[in-house]
């Protein structure tokens, strides 16, 4: 999505917890990658992996990521599976990925690696309902998050797993991984297989300097290298920015917007899942 030079990579009572208080709003057993013996912890040091430029993920080892599609099967954005306290799956993506206000106009393909290759363990999810954040703005991309209720619940297995929902704030310098099937360069071709990139999360003060007047710390976060070169890109919108905490993978950010892809001094911007946690809780629980 393009708007005023911005490239985007791709209702409800709000109550707040005490600052920095850990509140768990999802099911136990989240954040697992069963096909990796160490749950993929080693990838947090794989700093050369990237989407722009292209390093392939180990096939089928991100069981919470899904391709968010039109009902005709055209890839629009990324998305992430989560579970509520009762163990019911929901799908999280970016609000800016939504152009039709009917849940039936979309579907998700999960448990996949290759965009066009056979994925024998993949499934198609259809939706009964969707909720966009009531304060989402398609001008500023504030509160860029949407949640879909599934028509039917999939079985949890090695290929279908929920990410944990961030229950503590990020910190500047914390490592993170973003994954998706987006373009390999600005305006380039879409990835044929799932790619991933390691990116350090930047302090809010740095994000505000890089995007003066546009970065809103109450619901946004940013991540990237000062020299650029690693980033999400078009078609990655709505997908996950994962952090690895206490042996689990957490959905900490939702790919939202940025200027160009992997440009120096222009970190990617994400919806801040921790700061949006109370709204998420109100929708899924």
Short mmCIF file of C-alpha atoms in Angstrom, two decimals, residues 35-137:
data_model
loop_
_atom_site.label_atom_id
_atom_site.label_comp_id
_atom_site.label_asym_id
_atom_site.label_seq_id
_atom_site.Cartn_x
_atom_site.Cartn_y
_atom_site.Cartn_z
CA UNK A 35 10.13 -28.85 14.15
CA UNK A 36 13.22 -27.17 15.65
CA UNK A 37 14.88 -29.07 18.48
CA UNK A 38 15.79 -25.95 20.47
CA UNK A 39 12.60 -24.10 19.52
CA UNK A 40 14.68 -21.94 17.18
CA UNK A 41 16.52 -19.99 19.88
CA UNK A 42 19.71 -20.02 17.79
CA UNK A 43 18.03 -17.87 15.14
CA UNK A 44 18.16 -14.89 17.44
CA UNK A 45 21.88 -14.71 16.64
CA UNK A 46 21.44 -15.20 12.87
CA UNK A 47 21.91 -11.51 12.14
CA UNK A 48 22.62 -11.98 8.43
CA UNK A 49 19.23 -13.46 7.64
CA UNK A 50 16.97 -11.03 5.80
CA UNK A 51 13.82 -10.66 3.70
CA UNK A 52 15.17 -7.88 1.47
CA UNK A 53 18.03 -9.78 -0.15
CA UNK A 54 16.49 -13.06 0.83
CA UNK A 55 17.28 -15.79 3.32
CA UNK A 56 14.85 -18.66 3.40
CA UNK A 57 13.30 -19.79 6.66
CA UNK A 58 13.72 -23.44 7.64
CA UNK A 59 10.60 -24.92 5.99
CA UNK A 60 7.47 -25.13 8.14
CA UNK A 61 9.19 -23.89 11.31
CA UNK A 62 7.03 -20.80 11.82
CA UNK A 63 3.72 -22.55 12.55
CA UNK A 64 1.94 -19.35 13.65
CA UNK A 65 2.46 -17.37 10.42
CA UNK A 66 -0.18 -17.43 7.66
CA UNK A 67 -0.64 -15.86 4.25
CA UNK A 68 -3.63 -13.51 4.43
CA UNK A 69 -5.48 -13.70 1.12
CA UNK A 70 -8.54 -12.60 -0.79
CA UNK A 71 -11.29 -15.18 -1.08
CA UNK A 72 -9.91 -15.99 -4.53
CA UNK A 73 -6.52 -16.96 -3.09
CA UNK A 74 -4.47 -13.83 -3.90
CA UNK A 75 -1.84 -13.03 -1.26
CA UNK A 76 -2.35 -9.61 0.33
CA UNK A 77 -0.48 -9.59 3.62
CA UNK A 78 0.99 -11.66 6.40
CA UNK A 79 -0.88 -12.64 9.55
CA UNK A 80 -0.39 -14.53 12.80
CA UNK A 81 -2.35 -17.15 14.72
CA UNK A 82 -2.95 -16.57 18.43
CA UNK A 83 -5.15 -18.33 21.00
CA UNK A 84 -7.36 -16.86 23.71
CA UNK A 85 -7.46 -18.15 27.30
CA UNK A 86 -10.04 -20.78 26.36
CA UNK A 87 -7.79 -22.15 23.61
CA UNK A 88 -9.69 -20.69 20.65
CA UNK A 89 -7.63 -19.59 17.64
CA UNK A 90 -7.86 -16.06 16.22
CA UNK A 91 -5.94 -14.41 13.39
CA UNK A 92 -4.12 -11.08 13.78
CA UNK A 93 -3.13 -8.84 10.85
CA UNK A 94 -2.82 -5.13 10.06
CA UNK A 95 -5.93 -2.98 9.71
CA UNK A 96 -4.51 -1.35 6.57
CA UNK A 97 -4.65 -4.75 4.85
CA UNK A 98 -8.46 -4.63 4.96
CA UNK A 99 -10.25 -3.03 2.02
CA UNK A 100 -13.50 -4.99 2.19
CA UNK A 101 -15.52 -4.85 5.40
CA UNK A 102 -16.86 -8.39 5.10
CA UNK A 103 -14.88 -11.20 6.74
CA UNK A 104 -16.09 -13.65 4.09
CA UNK A 105 -14.06 -11.77 1.45
CA UNK A 106 -10.83 -13.06 3.00
CA UNK A 107 -9.15 -16.32 3.89
CA UNK A 108 -5.80 -17.41 5.33
CA UNK A 109 -3.50 -20.20 4.30
CA UNK A 110 -1.49 -21.56 7.23
CA UNK A 111 1.10 -24.29 7.64
CA UNK A 112 2.80 -23.31 4.38
CA UNK A 113 6.31 -22.52 3.19
CA UNK A 114 6.29 -22.14 -0.59
CA UNK A 115 3.83 -19.65 -2.04
CA UNK A 116 3.17 -21.74 -5.14
CA UNK A 117 4.72 -25.12 -4.26
CA UNK A 118 2.82 -28.01 -2.71
CA UNK A 119 2.37 -27.66 1.04
CA UNK A 120 0.86 -31.00 2.10
CA UNK A 121 0.16 -29.93 5.68
CA UNK A 122 -1.26 -26.49 4.89
CA UNK A 123 -4.85 -25.56 5.68
CA UNK A 124 -7.28 -22.87 4.55
CA UNK A 125 -9.02 -20.82 7.21
CA UNK A 126 -12.23 -18.91 6.58
CA UNK A 127 -13.67 -16.23 8.80
CA UNK A 128 -16.93 -15.56 10.59
CA UNK A 129 -16.17 -12.05 11.80
CA UNK A 130 -13.48 -9.34 11.86
CA UNK A 131 -12.76 -6.39 14.12
CA UNK A 132 -10.58 -3.41 13.25
CA UNK A 133 -9.25 -1.26 16.05
CA UNK A 134 -11.80 1.55 16.48
CA UNK A 135 -9.04 4.17 16.53
CA UNK A 136 -7.22 2.93 13.45
CA UNK A 137 -6.37 5.75 11.06
#
